[in-house]
Coordinates of C-alpha atoms and ligand atoms in Angstrom, one line a residue:
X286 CA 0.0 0.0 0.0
X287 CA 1.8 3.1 -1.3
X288 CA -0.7 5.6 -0.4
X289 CA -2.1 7.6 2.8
X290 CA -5.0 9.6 3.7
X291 CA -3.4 13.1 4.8
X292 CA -5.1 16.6 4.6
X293 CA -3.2 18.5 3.6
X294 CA -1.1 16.2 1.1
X295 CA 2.3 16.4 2.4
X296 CA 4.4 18.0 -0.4
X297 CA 7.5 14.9 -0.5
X298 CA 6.3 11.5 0.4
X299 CA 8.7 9.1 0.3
X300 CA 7.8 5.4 0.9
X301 CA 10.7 3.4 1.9
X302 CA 8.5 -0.4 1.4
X303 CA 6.6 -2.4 4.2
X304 CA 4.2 -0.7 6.9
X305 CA 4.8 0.2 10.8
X306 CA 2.7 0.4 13.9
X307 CA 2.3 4.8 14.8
X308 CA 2.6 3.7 18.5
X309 CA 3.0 7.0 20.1
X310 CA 5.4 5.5 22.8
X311 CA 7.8 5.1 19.8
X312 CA 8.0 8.9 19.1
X313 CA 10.7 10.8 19.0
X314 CA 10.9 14.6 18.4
X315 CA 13.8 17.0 18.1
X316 CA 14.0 20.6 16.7
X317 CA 16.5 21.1 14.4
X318 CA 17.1 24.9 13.6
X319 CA 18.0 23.9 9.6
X320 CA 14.2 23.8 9.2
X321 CA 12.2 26.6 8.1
X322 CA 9.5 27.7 10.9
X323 CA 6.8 25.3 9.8
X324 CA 8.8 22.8 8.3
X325 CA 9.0 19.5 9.5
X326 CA 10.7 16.0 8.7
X327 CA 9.1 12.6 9.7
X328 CA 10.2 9.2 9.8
X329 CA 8.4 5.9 10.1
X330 CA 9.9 3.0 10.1
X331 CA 10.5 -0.7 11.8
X332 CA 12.9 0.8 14.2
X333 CA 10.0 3.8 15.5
X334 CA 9.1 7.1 14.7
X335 CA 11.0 10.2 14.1
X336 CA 9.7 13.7 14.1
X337 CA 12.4 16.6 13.7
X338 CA 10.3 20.8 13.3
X339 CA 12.3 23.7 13.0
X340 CA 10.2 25.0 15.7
X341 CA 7.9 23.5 18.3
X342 CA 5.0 25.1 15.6
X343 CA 7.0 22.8 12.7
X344 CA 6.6 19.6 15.3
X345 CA 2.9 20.6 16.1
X346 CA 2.3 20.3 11.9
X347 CA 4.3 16.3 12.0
X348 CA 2.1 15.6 14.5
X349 CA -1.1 16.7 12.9
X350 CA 0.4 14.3 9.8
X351 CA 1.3 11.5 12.0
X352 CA -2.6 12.0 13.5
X353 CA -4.1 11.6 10.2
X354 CA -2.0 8.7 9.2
X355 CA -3.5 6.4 11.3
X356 CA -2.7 3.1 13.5
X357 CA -0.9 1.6 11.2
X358 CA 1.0 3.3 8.1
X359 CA 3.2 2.4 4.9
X360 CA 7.2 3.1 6.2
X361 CA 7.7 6.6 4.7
X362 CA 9.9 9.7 5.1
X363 CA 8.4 12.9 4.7
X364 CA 9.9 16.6 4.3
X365 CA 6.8 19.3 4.2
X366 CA 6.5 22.7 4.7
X367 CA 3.9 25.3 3.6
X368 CA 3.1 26.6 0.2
X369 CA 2.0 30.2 1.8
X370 CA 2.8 31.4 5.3
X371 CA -1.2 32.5 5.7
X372 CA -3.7 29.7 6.1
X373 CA -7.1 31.4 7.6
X374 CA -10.3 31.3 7.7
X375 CA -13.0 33.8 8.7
X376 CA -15.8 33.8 10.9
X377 CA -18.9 36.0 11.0
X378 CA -20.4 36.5 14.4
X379 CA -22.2 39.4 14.1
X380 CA -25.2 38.5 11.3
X381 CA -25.3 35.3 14.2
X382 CA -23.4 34.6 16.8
X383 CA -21.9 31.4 17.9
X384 CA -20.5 30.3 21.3
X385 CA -17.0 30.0 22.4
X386 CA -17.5 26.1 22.6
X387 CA -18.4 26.2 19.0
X388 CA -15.6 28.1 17.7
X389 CA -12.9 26.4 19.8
X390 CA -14.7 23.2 17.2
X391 CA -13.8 25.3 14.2
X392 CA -10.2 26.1 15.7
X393 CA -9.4 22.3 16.2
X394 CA -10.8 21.9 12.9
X395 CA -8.3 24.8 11.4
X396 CA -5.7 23.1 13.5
X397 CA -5.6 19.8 11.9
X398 CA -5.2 21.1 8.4
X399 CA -2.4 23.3 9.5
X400 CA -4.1 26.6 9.2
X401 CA -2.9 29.0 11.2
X402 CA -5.7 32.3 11.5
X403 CA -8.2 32.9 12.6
X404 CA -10.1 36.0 11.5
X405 CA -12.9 36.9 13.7
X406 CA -15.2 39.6 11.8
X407 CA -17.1 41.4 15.2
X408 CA -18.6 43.8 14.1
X409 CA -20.9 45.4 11.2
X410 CA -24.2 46.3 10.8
X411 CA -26.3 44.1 12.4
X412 CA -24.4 43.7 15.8
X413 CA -21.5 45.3 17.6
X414 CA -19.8 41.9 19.2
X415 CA -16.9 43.2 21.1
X416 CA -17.1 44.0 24.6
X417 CA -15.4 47.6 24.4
X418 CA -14.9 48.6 28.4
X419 CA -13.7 51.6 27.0
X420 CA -16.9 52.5 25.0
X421 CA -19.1 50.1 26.7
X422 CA -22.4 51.9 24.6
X423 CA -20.8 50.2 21.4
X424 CA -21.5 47.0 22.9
X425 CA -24.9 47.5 25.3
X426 CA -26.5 50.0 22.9
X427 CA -24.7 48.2 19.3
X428 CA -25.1 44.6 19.9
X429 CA -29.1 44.1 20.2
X430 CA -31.3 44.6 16.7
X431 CA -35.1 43.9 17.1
X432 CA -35.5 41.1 14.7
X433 CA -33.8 39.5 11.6
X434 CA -34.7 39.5 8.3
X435 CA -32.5 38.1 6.2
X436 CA -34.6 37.5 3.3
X437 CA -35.7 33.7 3.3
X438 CA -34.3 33.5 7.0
X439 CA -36.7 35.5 9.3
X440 CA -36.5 35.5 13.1
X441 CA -39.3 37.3 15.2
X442 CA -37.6 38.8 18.4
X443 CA -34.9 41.0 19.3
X444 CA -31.4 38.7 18.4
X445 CA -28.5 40.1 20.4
X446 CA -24.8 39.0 22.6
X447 CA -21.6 39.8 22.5
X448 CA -18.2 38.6 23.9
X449 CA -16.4 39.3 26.8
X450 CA -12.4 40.5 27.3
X451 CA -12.7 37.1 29.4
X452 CA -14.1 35.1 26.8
X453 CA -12.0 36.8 23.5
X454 CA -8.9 36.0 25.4
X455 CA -10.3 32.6 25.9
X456 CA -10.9 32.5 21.9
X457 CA -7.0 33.8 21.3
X458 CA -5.3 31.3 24.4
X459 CA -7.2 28.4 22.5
X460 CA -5.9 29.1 19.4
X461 CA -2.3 30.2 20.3
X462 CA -1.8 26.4 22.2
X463 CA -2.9 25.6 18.8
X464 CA -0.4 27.6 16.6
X465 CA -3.5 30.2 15.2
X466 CA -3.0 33.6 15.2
X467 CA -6.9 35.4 16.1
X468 CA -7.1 38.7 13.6
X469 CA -10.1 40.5 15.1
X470 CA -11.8 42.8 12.6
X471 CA -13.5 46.1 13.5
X472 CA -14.5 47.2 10.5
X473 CA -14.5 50.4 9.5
X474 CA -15.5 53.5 8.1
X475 CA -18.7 51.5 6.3
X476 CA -20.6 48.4 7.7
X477 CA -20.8 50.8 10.8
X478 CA -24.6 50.9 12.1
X479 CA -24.3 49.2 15.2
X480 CA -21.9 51.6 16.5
X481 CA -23.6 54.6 14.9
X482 CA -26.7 53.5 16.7
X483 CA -24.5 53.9 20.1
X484 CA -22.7 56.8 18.8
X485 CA -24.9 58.3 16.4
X486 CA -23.1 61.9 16.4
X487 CA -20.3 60.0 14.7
X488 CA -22.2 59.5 11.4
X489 CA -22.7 62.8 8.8
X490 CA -25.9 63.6 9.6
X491 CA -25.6 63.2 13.3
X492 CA -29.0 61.5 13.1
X493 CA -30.3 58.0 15.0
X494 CA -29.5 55.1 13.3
X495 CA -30.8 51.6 14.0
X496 CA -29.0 48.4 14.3
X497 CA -29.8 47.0 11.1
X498 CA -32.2 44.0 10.8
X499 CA -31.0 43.2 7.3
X500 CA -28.2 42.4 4.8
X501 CA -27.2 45.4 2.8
X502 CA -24.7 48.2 1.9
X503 CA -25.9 51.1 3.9
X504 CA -25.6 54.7 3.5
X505 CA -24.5 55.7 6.9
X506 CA -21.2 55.4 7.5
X507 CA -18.4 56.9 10.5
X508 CA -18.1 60.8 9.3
X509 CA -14.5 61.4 7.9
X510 CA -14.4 64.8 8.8
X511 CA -15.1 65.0 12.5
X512 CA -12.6 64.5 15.5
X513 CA -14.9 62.5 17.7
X514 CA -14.8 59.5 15.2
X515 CA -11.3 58.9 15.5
X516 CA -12.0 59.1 19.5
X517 CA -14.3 56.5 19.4
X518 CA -12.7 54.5 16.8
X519 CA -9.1 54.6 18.2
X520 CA -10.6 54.1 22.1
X521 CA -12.4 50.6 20.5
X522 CA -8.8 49.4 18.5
X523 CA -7.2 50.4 22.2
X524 CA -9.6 48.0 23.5
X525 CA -8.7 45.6 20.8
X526 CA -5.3 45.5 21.2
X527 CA -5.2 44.5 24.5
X528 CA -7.1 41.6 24.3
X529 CA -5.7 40.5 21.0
X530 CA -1.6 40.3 20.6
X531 CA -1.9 39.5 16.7
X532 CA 0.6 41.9 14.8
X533 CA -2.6 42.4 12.6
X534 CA -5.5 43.8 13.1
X535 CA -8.4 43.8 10.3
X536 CA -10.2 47.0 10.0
X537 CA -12.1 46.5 7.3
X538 CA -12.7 49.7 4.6
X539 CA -15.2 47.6 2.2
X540 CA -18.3 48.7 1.0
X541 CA -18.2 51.9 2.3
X542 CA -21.1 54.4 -0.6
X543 CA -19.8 58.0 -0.6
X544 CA -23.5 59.0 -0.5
X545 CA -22.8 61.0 2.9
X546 CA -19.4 62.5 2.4
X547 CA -20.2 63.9 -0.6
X548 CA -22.6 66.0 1.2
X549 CA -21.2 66.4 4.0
X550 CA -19.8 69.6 5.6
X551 CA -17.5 68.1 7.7
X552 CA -15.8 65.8 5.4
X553 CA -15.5 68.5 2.4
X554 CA -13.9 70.5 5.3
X555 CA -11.6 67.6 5.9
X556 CA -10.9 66.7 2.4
X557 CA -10.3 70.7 1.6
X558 CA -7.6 70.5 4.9
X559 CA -5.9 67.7 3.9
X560 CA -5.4 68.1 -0.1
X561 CA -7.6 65.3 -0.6
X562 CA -9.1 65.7 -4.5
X563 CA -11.7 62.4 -4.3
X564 CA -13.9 60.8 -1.8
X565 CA -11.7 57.6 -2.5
X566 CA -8.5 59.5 -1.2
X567 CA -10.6 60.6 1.9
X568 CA -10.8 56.7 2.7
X569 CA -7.4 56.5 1.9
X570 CA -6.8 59.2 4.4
X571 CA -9.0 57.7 7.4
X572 CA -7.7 54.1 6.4
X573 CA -4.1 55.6 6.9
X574 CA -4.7 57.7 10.0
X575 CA -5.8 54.4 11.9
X576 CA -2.9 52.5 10.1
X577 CA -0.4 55.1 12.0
X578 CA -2.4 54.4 15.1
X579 CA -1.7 51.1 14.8
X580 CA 2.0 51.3 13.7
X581 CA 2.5 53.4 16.8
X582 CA 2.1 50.7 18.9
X583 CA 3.9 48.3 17.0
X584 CA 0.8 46.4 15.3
X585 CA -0.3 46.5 11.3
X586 CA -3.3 46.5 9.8
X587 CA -5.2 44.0 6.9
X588 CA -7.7 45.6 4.7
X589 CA -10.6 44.6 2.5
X590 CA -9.4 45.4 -0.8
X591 CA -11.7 48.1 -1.9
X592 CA -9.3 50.1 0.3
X593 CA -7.2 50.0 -2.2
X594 CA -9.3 52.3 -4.7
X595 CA -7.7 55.0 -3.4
X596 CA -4.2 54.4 -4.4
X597 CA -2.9 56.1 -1.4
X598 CA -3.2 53.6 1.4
X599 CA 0.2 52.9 3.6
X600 CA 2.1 50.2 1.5
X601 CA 2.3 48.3 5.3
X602 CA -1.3 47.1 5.2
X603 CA -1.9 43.7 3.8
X604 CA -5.2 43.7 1.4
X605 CA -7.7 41.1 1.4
X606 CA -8.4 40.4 -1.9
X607 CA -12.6 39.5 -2.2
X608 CA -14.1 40.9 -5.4
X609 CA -11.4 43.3 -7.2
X610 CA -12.7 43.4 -10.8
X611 CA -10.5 46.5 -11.3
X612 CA -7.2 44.6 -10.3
X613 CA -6.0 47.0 -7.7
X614 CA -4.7 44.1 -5.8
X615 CA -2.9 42.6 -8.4
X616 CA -1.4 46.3 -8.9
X617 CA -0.9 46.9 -5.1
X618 CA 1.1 43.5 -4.9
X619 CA 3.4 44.1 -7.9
X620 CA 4.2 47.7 -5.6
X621 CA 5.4 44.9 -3.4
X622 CA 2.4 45.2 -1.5
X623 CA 1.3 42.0 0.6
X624 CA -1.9 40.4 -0.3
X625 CA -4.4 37.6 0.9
X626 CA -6.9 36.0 -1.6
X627 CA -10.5 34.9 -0.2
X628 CA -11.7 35.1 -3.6
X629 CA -15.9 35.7 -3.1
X630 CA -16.4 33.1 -6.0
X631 CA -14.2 31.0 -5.0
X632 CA -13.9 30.7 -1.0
X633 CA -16.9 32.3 0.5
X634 CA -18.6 29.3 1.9
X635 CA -21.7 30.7 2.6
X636 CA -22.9 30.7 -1.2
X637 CA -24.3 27.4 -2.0
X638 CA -22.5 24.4 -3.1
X639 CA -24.6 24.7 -6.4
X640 CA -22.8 28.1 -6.8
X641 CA -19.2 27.2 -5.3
X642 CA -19.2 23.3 -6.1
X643 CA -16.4 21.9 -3.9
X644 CA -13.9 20.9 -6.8
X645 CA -14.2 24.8 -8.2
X646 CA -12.9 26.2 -3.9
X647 CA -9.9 23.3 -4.6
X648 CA -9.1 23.9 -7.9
X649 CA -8.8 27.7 -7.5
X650 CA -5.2 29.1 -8.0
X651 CA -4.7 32.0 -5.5
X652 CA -2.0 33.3 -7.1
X653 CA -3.1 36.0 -10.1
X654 CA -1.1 35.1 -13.4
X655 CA -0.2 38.6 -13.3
X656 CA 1.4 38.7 -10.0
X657 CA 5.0 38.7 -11.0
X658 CA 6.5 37.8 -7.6
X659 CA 4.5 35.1 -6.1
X660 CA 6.1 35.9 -2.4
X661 CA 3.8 38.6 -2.7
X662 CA 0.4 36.2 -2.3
X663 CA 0.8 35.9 1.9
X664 CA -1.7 33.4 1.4
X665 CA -5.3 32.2 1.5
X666 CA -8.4 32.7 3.5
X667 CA -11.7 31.0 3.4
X668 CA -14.4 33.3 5.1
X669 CA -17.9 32.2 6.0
X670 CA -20.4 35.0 6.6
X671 CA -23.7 33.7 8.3
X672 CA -26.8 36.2 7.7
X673 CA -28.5 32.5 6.3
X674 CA -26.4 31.0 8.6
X675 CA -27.9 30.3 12.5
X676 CA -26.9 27.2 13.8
X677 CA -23.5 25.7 14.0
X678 CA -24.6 22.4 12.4
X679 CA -25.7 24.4 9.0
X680 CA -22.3 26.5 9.4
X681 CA -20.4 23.1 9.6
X682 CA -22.6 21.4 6.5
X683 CA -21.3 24.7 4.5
X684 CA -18.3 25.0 5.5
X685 CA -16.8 21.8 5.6
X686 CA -15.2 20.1 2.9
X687 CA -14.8 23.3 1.7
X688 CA -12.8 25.3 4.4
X689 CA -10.4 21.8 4.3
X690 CA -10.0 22.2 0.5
X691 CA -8.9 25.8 1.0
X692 CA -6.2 24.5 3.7
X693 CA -5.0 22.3 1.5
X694 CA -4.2 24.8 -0.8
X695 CA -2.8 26.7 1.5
X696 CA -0.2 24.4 2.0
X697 CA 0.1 21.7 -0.5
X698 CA 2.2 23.3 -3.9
X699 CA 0.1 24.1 -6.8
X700 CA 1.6 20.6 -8.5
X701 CA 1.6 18.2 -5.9
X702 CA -2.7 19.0 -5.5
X703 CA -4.9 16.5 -7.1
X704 CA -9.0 17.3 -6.8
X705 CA -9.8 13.7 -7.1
X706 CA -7.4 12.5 -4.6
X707 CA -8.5 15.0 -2.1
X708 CA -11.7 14.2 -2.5
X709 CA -11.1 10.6 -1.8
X710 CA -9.1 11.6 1.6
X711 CA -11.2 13.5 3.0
X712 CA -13.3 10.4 3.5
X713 CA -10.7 9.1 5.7
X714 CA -10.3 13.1 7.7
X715 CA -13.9 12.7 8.6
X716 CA -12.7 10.5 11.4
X717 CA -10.8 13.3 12.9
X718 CA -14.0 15.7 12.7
X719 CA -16.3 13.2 14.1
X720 CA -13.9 13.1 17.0
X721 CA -14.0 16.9 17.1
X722 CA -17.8 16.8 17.0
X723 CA -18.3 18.5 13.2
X724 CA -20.3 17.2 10.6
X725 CA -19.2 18.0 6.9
X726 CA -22.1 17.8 3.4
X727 CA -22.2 14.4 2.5
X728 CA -20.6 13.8 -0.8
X729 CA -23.2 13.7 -2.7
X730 CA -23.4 17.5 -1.8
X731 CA -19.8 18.9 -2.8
X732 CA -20.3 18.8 -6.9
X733 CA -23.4 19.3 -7.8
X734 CA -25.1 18.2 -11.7
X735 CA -25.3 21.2 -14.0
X736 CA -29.5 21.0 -13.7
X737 CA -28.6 21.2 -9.9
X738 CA -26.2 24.4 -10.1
X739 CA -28.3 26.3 -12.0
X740 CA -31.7 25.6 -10.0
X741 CA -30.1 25.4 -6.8
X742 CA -28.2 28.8 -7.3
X743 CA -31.5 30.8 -8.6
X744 CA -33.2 29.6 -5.9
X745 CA -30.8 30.6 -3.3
X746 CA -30.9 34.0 -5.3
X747 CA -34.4 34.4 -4.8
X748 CA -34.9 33.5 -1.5
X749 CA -32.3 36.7 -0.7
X750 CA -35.1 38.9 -2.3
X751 CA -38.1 37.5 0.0
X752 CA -38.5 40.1 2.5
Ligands
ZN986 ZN1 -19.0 63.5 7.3

């Protein structure tokens, strides 16, 4: 038997002819400082098991191999290390919210694939989630909306929580014994309601604004032009920071309409001060005013890549490329610019399998063709955004094989990745979510008929529209 059932396919596999017991009491691990950071070596053989990382992180990734391949295993040597540096996936809470005990499922999850982020989208809209003790309205006033109505998903009833310092901390302990990095997202200046309903002097207008009950792009967003937003905003990131030690933080800058600042006294006033010609380059400005925030206490920051429009963000922040018909990502990388791809037709795992069949998420190559120096591509992030999304077996059934496929991606070199095989294994990985307490789509799920895609996907269209 010259095969084995590992997610992510280790990149060289070398079978040296009979099989050997795994017996853990037969392990032996050493760090040796040739390796990269997340490179490992192991060894299976008559004679026992040998593990060598070039960090205790690098032994942490052999071991997650060594998991996966079982009681008993073909005598191999294997040499692995990562195709990209960033392996994530994202996590809405705000649209609904999920407990602690669920995401520490997700985390295990990430964990066994080698992914190593977490990015925790807390705010938006619909719910402020972060427990801010410096601006504790954000949170009491921000993270309550009266109902939901998410098109075919309504809920009757006020829908509301947030987490704790306590309970974030608990998130970002979890995942470091794991080797996960948490990037918490506060995004900003658009996708703002639930803190403009605590704070509504913020917006323009200066006028209430409600939590919001559904999905959308909204009009009212943080005013550019007055001082008291950057209080509030900078008092909130303080609050971030010392809960979260990631040397990124995620703050956001998509879908943020102009409607406002166009009209706005306040942000002409600004944009007249500062030399700023468009409403774009006043982003840019606010974008970059927080970035410097951030770089004064030694952190960066990781945008969506509308951010980018402006062309005069901080070449520091990392963009998160989404939906970037124009290319400025592409452009902003070959300016040796650091990017991350979560490509919406490609990785978002909310959008139904019909739409985003499993085999189209693993066959997707992150890295543009006209991206001249790959190194530029930090990695790969699947997100899953949950406005149809409220219960954490549905999230699962969504995002699982898919979130895998993406890992393996993440790691696994573009030639050594085989659909088909994958496919296959992750038959065999379904053991190691069982015993994390995860159900994945059954297969028959992952790739579905053409008829299927094409009702499937219209339906799931309309049922967005059914207010
Ligand atoms: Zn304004």
């Amino acid at each position: 038997m010259k095969r084995i059932d590992v997610i992510p396919m280790p990149n060289k596999v070398e079978f040296l002819g009979g099989e050997a017991k795994t017996d853990p009491e037969k392990l032996s691990v050493s760090i040796d400082e040739k390796l990269g950071e997340e490179e490992y070596s192991l060894t299976v053989d008559k004679n026992g098991i040998k593990l060598s990382g070039g960090s205790e992180k690098a032994v942490f990734y052999g071991k997650q191999t060594l998991r996966q391949l079982g009681k008993t295993c073909p005598c191999l040597r294997i040499e692995d290390k990562p195709a990209f540096p960033y392996r994530g996936f994202m996590l809405d809470t705000v649209r609904h919210i999920f407990t602690v005990e669920e995401i520490k499922k997700l985390v295990d999850a990430a964990a066994s694939v080698k992914m190593n982020v977490m990015h925790w989208h807390l705010t938006d809209d619909q719910g402020f989630r972060i427990y801010s003790s410096r601006r504790p309205d954000a949170t009491l006033k921000g993270s309550v909306r009266k109902s939901s109505d998410f098109g075919r998903l309504k809920e009757t009833g006020e829908y509301g929580g947030y987490f704790t310092p306590e309970e974030m901390k608990e998130v970002v302990d979890y995942c470091a014994e794991r080797y996960i990095t948490v990037i918490p997202e506060f995004d900003v200046p658009g996708h703002t309601s639930a803190l403009l309903h605590a704070f509504p002097q913020i917006s323009c207008k200066g006028e209430a604004v409600e939590v919001k009950t559904s999905q959308g792009i909204y009009n009212d967003i943080l005013c550019a032009g007055k001082d008291e937003t950057f209080d509030v905003v900078l008092d909130v990131i303080s609050d971030i920071l010392e809960i979260f030690p990631s040397e990124y933080i995620h703050i956001g800058g998509d879908e943020a309409p102009k409607t406002r600042w166009k009209e706005c006294p306040h942000c002409r006033k600004r944009m007249k001060d500062e030399g700023l010609k468009t409403e774009e380059e006043l982003q840019g400005w606010f974008t970059n005013r927080i970035v410097d925030f951030l770089k004064s206490k030694g952190r960066k920051a990781i945008v969506w890549n509308e951010s980018l429009r402006s062309g005069i963000v901080d070449g520091s922040v990392t963009a998160q490329m989404w939906m970037d018909r124009k290319k400025h990502s592409v452009k902003f990388a070959n300016e040796g610019g650091r990017i991350i791809n979560s490509d919406f037709f490609h990785y978002y795992c909310d959008y139904p399998y019909s739409m985003t069949p499993l085999i189209k998420t693993y066959n997707y190559n992150p890295v543009d063709k006209k991206i001249r120096d790959k190194s530029r591509v930090a990695g790969v992030e699947a997100p899953i955004w949950t406005e149809y999304i409220n219960n954490f077996d549905y999230l699962c059934y969504m995002f699982f094989p898919r979130v895998t496929a993406v890992a393996e991606t993440g790691w696994t070199e573009n030639k050594n990745k085989n659909a088909a095989d994958f496919q296959r294994r992750f038959g065999a990985y379904e053991k190691i979510l069982d015993e994390i307490g995860i159900k994945s789509a059954p297969e028959e799920d992952w790739n579905p008929s053409v008829f299927d895609r094409v009702t499937k996907t219209l339906h799931f269209f309309t049922g967005l529209l059914k207010r």
